[in-house]
GROMACS .gro file of C-alpha atoms in nm:
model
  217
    1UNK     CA    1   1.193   8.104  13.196
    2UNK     CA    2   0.852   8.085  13.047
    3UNK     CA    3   0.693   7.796  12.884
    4UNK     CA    4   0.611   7.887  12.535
    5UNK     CA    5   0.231   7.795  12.464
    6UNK     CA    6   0.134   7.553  12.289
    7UNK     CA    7   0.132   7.596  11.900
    8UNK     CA    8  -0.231   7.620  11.709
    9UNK     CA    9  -0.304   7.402  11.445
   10UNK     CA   10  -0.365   7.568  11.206
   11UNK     CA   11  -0.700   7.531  10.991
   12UNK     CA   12  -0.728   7.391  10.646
   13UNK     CA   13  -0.802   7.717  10.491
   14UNK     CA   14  -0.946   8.094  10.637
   15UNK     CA   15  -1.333   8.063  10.550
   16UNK     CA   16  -1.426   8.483  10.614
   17UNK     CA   17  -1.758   8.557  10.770
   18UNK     CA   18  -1.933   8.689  10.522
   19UNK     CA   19  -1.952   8.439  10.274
   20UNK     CA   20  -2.329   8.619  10.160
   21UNK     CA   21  -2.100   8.925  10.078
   22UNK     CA   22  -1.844   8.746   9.848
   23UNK     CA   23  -1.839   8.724   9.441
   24UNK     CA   24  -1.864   8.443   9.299
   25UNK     CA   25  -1.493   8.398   9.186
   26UNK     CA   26  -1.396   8.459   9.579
   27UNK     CA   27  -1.608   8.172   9.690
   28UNK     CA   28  -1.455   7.953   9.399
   29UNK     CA   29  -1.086   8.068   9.516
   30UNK     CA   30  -1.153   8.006   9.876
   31UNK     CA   31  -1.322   7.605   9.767
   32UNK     CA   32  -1.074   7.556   9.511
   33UNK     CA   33  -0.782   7.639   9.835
   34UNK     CA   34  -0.996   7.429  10.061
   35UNK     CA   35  -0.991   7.128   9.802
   36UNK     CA   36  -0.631   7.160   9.756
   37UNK     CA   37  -0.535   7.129  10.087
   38UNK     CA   38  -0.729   6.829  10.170
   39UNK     CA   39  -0.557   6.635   9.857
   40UNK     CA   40  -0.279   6.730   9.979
   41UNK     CA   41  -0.342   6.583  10.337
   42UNK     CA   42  -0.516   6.263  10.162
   43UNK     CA   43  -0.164   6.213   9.969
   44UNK     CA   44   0.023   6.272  10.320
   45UNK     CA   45  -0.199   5.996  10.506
   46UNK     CA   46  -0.177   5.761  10.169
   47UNK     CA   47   0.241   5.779  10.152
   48UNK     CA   48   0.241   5.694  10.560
   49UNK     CA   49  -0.016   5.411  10.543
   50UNK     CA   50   0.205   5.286  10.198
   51UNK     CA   51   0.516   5.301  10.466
   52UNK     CA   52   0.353   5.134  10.735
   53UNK     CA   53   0.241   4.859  10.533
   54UNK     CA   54   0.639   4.776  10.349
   55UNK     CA   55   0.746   4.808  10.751
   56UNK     CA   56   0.526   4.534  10.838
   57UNK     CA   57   0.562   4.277  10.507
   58UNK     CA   58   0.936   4.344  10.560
   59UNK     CA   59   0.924   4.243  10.940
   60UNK     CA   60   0.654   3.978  10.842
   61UNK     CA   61   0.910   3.803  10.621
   62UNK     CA   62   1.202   3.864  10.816
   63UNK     CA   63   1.056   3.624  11.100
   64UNK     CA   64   0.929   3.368  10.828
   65UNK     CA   65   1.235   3.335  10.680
   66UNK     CA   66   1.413   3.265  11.010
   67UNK     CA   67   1.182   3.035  11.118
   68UNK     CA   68   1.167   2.832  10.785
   69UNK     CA   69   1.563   2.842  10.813
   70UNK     CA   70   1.545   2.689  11.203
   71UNK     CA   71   1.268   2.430  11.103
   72UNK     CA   72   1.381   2.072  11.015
   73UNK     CA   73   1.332   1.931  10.689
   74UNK     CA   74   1.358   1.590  10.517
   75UNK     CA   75   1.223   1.408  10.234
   76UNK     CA   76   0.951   1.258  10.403
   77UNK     CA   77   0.753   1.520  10.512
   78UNK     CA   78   0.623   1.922  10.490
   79UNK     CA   79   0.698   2.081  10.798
   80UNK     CA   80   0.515   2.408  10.925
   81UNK     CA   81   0.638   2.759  11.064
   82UNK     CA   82   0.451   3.015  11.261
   83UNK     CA   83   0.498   3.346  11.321
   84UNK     CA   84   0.275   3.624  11.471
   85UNK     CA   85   0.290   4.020  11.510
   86UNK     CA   86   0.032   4.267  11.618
   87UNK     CA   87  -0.195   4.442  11.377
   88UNK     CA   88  -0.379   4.761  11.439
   89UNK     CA   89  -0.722   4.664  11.284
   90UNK     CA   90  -0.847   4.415  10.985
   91UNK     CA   91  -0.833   4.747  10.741
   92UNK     CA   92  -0.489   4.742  10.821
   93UNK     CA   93  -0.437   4.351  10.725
   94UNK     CA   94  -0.685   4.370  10.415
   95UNK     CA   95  -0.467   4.604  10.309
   96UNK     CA   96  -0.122   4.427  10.392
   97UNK     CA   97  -0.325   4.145  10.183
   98UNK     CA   98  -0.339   4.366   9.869
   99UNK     CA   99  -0.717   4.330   9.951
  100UNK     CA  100  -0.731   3.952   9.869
  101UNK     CA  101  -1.056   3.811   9.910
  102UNK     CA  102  -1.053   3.612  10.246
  103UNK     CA  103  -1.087   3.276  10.272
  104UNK     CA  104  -1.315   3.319  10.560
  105UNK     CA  105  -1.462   3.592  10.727
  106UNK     CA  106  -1.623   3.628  11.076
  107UNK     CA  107  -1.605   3.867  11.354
  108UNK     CA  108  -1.371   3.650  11.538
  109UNK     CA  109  -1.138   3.610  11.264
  110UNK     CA  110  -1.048   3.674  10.877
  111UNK     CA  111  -0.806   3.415  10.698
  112UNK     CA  112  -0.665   3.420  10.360
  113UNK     CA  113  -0.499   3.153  10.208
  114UNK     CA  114  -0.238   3.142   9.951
  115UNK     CA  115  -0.041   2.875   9.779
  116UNK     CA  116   0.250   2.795   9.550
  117UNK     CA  117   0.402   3.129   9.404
  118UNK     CA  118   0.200   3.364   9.533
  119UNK     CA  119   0.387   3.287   9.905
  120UNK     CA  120   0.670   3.443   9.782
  121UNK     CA  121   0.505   3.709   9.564
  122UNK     CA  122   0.345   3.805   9.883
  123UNK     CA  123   0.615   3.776  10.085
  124UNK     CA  124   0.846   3.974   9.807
  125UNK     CA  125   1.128   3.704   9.840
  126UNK     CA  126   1.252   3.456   9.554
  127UNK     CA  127   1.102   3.114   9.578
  128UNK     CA  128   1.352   2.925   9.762
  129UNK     CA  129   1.488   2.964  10.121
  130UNK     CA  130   1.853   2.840  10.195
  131UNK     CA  131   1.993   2.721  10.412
  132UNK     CA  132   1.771   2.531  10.613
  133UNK     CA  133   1.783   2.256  10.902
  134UNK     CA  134   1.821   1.914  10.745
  135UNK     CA  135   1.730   1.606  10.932
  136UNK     CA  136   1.740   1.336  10.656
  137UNK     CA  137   1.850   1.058  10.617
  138UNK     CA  138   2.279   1.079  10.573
  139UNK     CA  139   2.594   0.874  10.484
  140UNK     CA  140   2.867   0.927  10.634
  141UNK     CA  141   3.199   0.706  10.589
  142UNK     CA  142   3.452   0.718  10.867
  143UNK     CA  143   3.268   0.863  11.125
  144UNK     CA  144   3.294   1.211  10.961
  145UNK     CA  145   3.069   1.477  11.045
  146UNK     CA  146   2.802   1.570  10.738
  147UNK     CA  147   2.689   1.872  10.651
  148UNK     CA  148   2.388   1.907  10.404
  149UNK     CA  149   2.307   2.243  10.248
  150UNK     CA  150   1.945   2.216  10.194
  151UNK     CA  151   1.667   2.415  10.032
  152UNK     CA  152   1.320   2.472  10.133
  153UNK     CA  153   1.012   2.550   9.879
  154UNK     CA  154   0.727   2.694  10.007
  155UNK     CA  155   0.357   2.487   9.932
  156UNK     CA  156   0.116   2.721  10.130
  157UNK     CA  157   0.040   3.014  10.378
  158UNK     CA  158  -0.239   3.097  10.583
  159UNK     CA  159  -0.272   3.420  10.674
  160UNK     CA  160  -0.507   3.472  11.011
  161UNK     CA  161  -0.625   3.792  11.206
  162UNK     CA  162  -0.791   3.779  11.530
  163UNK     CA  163  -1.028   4.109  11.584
  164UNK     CA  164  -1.033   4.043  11.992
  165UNK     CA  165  -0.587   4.029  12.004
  166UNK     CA  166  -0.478   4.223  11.701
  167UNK     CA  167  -0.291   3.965  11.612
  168UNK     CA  168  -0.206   3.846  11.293
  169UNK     CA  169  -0.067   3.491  11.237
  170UNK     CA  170   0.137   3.340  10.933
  171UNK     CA  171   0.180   2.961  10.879
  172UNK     CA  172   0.356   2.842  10.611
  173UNK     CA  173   0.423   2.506  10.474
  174UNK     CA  174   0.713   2.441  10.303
  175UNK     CA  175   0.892   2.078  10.179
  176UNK     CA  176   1.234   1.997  10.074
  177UNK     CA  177   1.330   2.124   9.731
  178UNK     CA  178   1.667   1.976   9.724
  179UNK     CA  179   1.992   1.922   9.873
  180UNK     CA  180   2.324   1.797   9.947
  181UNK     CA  181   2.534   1.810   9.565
  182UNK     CA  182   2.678   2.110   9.501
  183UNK     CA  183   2.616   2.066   9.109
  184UNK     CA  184   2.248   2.094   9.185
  185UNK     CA  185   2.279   2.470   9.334
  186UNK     CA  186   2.261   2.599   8.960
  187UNK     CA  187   1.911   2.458   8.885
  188UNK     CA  188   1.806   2.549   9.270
  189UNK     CA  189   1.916   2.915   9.246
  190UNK     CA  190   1.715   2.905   8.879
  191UNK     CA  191   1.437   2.751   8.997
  192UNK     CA  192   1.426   3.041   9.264
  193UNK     CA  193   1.465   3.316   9.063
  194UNK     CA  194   1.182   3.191   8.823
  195UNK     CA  195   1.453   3.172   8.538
  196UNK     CA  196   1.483   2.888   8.297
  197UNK     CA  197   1.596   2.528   8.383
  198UNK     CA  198   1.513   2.593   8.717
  199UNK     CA  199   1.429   2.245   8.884
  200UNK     CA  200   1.328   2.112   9.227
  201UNK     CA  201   1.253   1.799   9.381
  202UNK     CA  202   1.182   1.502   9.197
  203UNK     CA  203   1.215   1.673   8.882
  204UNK     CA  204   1.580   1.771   9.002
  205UNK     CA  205   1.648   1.415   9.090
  206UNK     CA  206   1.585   1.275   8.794
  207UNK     CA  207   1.764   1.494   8.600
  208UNK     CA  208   2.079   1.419   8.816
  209UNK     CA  209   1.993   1.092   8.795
  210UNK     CA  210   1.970   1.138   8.364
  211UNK     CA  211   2.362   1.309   8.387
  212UNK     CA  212   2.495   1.050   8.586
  213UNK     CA  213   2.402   0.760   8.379
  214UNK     CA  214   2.471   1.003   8.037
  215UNK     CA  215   2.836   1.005   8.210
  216UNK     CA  216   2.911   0.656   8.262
  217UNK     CA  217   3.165   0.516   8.015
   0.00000   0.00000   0.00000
């Protein structure tokens, strides 16, 4: 059996030979065919490189959620979490950065940094991650083991690609945004979802603190 030859690709649009000899309507059917056909190529290229890009934030926040998750946290101090993945080019990470103006930018390496809110914006993920590794200080009565649910909040995230790798690196900082009573999950999940009465930290404290003393007799 024969191989079949290779297919052609076929041209954006037949230009004749003898342009000279054409009206003027046929020259503006055969530009107004040529124009369409590279918009629609342009609108091909743009849905793909839209693709590509919610691929890679999706993957991107995937692996800084998991590492958040796996990195101790305590009351005392705001841990870190890196993760890298390749990146074709820095037109590829300008535009993962919604074309943010760099924090730096050298032929070694572009950095952004963003803080607060905008990490999750960014990221597309609400404002909290739960549960994650708690190494605070416990008590535990009766030798029982302890579990503390705790939730992370993020404070910062530097964004870094390297031209000579094609790597770009994420490192957030987070810090503990509360834990261990279940009544404060309410105010936690609020706080996350940007909805009212959403509290964290020491605001959340001393509002527990305020209902405890409101319920003494």
């Amino acid at each position: 059996m024969e191989a079949s030859a290779p297919k052609k690709k076929r041209p954006l649009a037949a230009i004749p030979e003898n342009l000279e000899e054409l009206s003027k309507p046929e020259l503006i059917k055969i530009i107004e065919s040529l124009r369409q056909q590279v918009q629609k190529k342009q609108r091909t290229d743009s849905e793909l490189d839209a693709k590509v890009l919610q691929a890679m934030r999706k993957r991107l926040r995937d692996k800084v959620v998991k590492a958040v998750k796996k990195t101790a946290h305590n009351d005392r101090r705001k841990p870190y979490s890196e993760i890298s993945d390749g990146c074709a080019s820095r037109d590829v990470a300008v535009a993962l950065m919604n074309n943010l103006h760099p924090k730096s930018d050298t032929a070694r390496m572009t950095r952004w940094v963003l803080a607060g809110n905008d990490v999750s914006r960014f990221l597309g993920i609400e404002r909290l991650v739960h549960p994650v590794k708690f190494d605070g200080m416990v008590l535990s009565f009766g030798g029982a083991p302890v579990h503390v649910y705790a939730w992370a909040a993020f404070e910062s995230l530097e964004v870094k690609f390297e031209n000579a790798s094609k790597v770009l690196t994420l490192k957030v900082r987070t810090f503990l945004a509360g834990s261990g009573r279940p009544e404060a999950q309410p105010r936690l999940l609020a706080y996350s979802r940007g909805e009212e009465g959403g509290l964290i930290g020491r605001d959340l404290e001393g509002a527990q603190i305020q209902e405890m003393m409101a319920a003494r007799p």
